[in-house]
PDB file of C-alpha atoms in Angstrom:
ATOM      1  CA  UNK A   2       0.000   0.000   0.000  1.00  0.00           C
ATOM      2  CA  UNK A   3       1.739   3.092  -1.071  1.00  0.00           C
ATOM      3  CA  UNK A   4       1.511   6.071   1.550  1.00  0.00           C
ATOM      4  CA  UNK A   5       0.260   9.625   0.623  1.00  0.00           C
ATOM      5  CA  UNK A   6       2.364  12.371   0.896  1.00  0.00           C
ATOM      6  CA  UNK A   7       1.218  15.482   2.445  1.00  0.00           C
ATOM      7  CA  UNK A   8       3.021  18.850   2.032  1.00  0.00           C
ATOM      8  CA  UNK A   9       4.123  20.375   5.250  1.00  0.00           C
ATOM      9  CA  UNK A  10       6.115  23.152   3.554  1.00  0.00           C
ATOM     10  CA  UNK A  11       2.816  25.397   2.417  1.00  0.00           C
ATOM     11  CA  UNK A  12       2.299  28.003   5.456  1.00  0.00           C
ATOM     12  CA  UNK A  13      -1.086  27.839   7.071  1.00  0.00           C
ATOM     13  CA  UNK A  14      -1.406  30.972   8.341  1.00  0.00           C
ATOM     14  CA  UNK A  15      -0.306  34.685   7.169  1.00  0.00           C
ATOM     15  CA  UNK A  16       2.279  36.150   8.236  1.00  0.00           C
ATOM     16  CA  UNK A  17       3.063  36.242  12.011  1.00  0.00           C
ATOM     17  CA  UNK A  18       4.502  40.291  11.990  1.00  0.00           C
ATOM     18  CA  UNK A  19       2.833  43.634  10.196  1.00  0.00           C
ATOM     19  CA  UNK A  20       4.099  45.204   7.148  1.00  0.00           C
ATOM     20  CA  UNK A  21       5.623  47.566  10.342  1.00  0.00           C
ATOM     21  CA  UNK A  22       7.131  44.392  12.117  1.00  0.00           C
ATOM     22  CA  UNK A  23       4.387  44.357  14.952  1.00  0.00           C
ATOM     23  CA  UNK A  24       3.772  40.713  15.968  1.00  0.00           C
ATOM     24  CA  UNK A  25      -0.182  39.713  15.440  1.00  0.00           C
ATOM     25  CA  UNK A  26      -1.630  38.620  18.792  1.00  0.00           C
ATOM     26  CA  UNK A  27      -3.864  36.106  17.223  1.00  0.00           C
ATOM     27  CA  UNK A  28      -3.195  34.108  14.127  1.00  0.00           C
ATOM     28  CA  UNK A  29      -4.975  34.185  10.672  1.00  0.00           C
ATOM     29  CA  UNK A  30      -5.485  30.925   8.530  1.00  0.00           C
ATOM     30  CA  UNK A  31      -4.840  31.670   4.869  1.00  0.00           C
ATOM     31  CA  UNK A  32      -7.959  29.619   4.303  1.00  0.00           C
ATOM     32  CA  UNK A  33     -10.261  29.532   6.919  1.00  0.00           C
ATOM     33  CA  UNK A  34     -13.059  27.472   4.814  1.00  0.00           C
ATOM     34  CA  UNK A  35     -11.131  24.948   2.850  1.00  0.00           C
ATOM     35  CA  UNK A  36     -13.455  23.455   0.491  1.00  0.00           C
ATOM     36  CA  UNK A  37     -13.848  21.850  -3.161  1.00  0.00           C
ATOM     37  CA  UNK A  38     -16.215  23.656  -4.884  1.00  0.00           C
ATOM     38  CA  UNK A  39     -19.878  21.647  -5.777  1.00  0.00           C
ATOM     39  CA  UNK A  40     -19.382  21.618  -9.359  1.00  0.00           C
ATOM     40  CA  UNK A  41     -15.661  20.409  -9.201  1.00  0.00           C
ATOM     41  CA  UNK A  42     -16.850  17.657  -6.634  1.00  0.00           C
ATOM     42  CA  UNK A  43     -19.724  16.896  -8.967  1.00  0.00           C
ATOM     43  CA  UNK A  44     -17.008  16.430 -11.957  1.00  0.00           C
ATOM     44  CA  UNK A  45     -15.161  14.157 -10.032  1.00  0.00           C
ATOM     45  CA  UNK A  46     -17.465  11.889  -8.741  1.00  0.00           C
ATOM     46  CA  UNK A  47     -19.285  11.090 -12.326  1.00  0.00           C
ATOM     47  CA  UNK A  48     -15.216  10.805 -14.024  1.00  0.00           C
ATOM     48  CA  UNK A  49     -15.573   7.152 -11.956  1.00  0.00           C
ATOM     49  CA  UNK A  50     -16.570   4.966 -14.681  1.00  0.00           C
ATOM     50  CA  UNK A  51     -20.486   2.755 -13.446  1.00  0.00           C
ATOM     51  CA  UNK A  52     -20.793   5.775 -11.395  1.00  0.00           C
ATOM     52  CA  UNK A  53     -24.369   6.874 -12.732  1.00  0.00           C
ATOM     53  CA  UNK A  54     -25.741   3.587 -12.669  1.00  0.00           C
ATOM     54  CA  UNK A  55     -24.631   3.101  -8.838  1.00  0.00           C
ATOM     55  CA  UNK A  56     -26.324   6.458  -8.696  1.00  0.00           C
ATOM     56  CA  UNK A  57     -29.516   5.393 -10.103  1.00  0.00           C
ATOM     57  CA  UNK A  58     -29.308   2.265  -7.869  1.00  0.00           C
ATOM     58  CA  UNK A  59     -32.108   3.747  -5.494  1.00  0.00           C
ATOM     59  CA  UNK A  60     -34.585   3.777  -8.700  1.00  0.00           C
ATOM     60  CA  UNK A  61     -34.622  -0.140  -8.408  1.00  0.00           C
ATOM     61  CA  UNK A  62     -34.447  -0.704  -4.997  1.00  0.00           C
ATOM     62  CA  UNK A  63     -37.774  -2.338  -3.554  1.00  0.00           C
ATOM     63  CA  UNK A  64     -39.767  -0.419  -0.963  1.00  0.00           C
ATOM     64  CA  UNK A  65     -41.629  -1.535   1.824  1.00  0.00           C
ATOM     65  CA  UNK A  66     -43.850   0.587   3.834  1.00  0.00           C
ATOM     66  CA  UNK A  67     -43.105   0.883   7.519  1.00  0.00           C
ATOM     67  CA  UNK A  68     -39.552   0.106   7.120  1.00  0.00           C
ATOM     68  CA  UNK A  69     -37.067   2.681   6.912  1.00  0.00           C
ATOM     69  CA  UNK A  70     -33.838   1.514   5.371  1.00  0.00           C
ATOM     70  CA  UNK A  71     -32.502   5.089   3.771  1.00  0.00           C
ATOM     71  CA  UNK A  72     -33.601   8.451   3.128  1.00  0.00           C
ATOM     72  CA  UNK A  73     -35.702   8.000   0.195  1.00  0.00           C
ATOM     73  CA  UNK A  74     -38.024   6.179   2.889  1.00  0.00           C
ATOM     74  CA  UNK A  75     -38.649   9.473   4.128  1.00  0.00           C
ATOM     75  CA  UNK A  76     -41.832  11.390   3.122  1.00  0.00           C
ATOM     76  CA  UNK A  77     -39.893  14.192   2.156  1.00  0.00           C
ATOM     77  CA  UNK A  78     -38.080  12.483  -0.834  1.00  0.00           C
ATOM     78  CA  UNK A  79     -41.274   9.803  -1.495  1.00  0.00           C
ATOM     79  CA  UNK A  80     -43.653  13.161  -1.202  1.00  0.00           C
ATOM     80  CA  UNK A  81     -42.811  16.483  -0.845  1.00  0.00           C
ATOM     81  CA  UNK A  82     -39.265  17.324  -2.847  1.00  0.00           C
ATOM     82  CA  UNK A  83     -40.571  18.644  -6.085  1.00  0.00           C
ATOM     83  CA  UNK A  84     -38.520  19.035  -9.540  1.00  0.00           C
ATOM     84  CA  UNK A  85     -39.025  22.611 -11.104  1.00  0.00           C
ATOM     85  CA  UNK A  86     -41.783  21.384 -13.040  1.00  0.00           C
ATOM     86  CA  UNK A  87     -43.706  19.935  -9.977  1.00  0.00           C
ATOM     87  CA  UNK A  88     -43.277  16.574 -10.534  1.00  0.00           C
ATOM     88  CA  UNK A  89     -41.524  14.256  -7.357  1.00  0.00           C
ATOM     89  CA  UNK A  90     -37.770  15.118  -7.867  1.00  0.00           C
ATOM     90  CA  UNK A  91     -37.150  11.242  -6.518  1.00  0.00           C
ATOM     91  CA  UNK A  92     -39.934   9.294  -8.551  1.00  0.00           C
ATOM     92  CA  UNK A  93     -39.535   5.710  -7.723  1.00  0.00           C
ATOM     93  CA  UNK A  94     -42.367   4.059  -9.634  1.00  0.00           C
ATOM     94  CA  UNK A  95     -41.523   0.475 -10.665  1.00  0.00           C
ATOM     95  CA  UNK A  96     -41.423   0.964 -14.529  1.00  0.00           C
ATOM     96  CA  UNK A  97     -38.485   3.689 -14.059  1.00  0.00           C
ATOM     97  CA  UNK A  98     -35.124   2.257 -14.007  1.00  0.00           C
ATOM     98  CA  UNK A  99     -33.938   5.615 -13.996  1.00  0.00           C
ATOM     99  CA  UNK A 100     -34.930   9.614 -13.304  1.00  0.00           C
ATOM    100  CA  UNK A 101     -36.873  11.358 -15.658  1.00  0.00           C
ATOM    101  CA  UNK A 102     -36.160  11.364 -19.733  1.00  0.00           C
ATOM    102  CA  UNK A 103     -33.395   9.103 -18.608  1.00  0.00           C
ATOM    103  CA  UNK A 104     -31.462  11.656 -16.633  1.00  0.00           C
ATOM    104  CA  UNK A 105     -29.665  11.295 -13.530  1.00  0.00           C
ATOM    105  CA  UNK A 106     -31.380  12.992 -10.589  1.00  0.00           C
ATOM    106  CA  UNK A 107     -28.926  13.888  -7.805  1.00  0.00           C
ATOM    107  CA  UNK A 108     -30.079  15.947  -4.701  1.00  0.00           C
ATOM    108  CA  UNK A 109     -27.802  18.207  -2.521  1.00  0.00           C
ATOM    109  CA  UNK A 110     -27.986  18.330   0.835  1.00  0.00           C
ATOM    110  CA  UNK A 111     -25.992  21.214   2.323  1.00  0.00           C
ATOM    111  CA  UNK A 112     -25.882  21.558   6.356  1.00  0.00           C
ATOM    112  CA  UNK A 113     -23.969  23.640   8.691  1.00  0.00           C
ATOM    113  CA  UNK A 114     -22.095  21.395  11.661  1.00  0.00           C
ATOM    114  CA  UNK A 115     -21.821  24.335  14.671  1.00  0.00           C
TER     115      UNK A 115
END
């Protein structure tokens, strides 16, 4: 198993003193919300070749009332998260093997951890 290497030499935070030498009392991180943009994660994830068929997987999957295995149990996906033209953004109807007009639906769910 080959090891990753990580790059120590990259400073963290700015610079320690003013442009008039006085030292900062607290420090600042460079980046203080290091992220990948959405679209650039997006990109990446359908490069994986059989990605969008593992995506669609939860088109297929059988349902049974009462039981809760996932989040597409949930009313919200089974009822209340419409597409722009009103129709259930997560249809899961038996004859579809995939979303509508044979494109893949993918939901975002963005959440702050305080």
């Amino acid at each position: 198993m080959q090891e990753k290497c990580i790059r120590r030499d990259a400073p963290l935070f700015l610079s320690e003193h003013t442009r008039q030498g006085i030292r900062h009392v607290i420090k600042t991180p460079i980046i203080k919300y290091p992220y990948l943009p959405l679209s650039d994660q997006i990109v990446s994830i359908l490069s994986n070749p059989g990605i969008e068929a593992l995506l669609n997987n939860w088109c297929t999957k059988p349902r049974n009332p009462e039981e809760y295995s996932d989040i597409f149990n949930g009313r919200m996906c089974r009822l209340k998260l419409r597409a722009p033209d009103g129709s259930l953004f997560f249809s899961n109807r038996h004859h579809e093997g995939t979303g509508p007009d044979n494109e893949l639906q993918i939901g975002v769910n963005l959440s702050v951890d305080w």
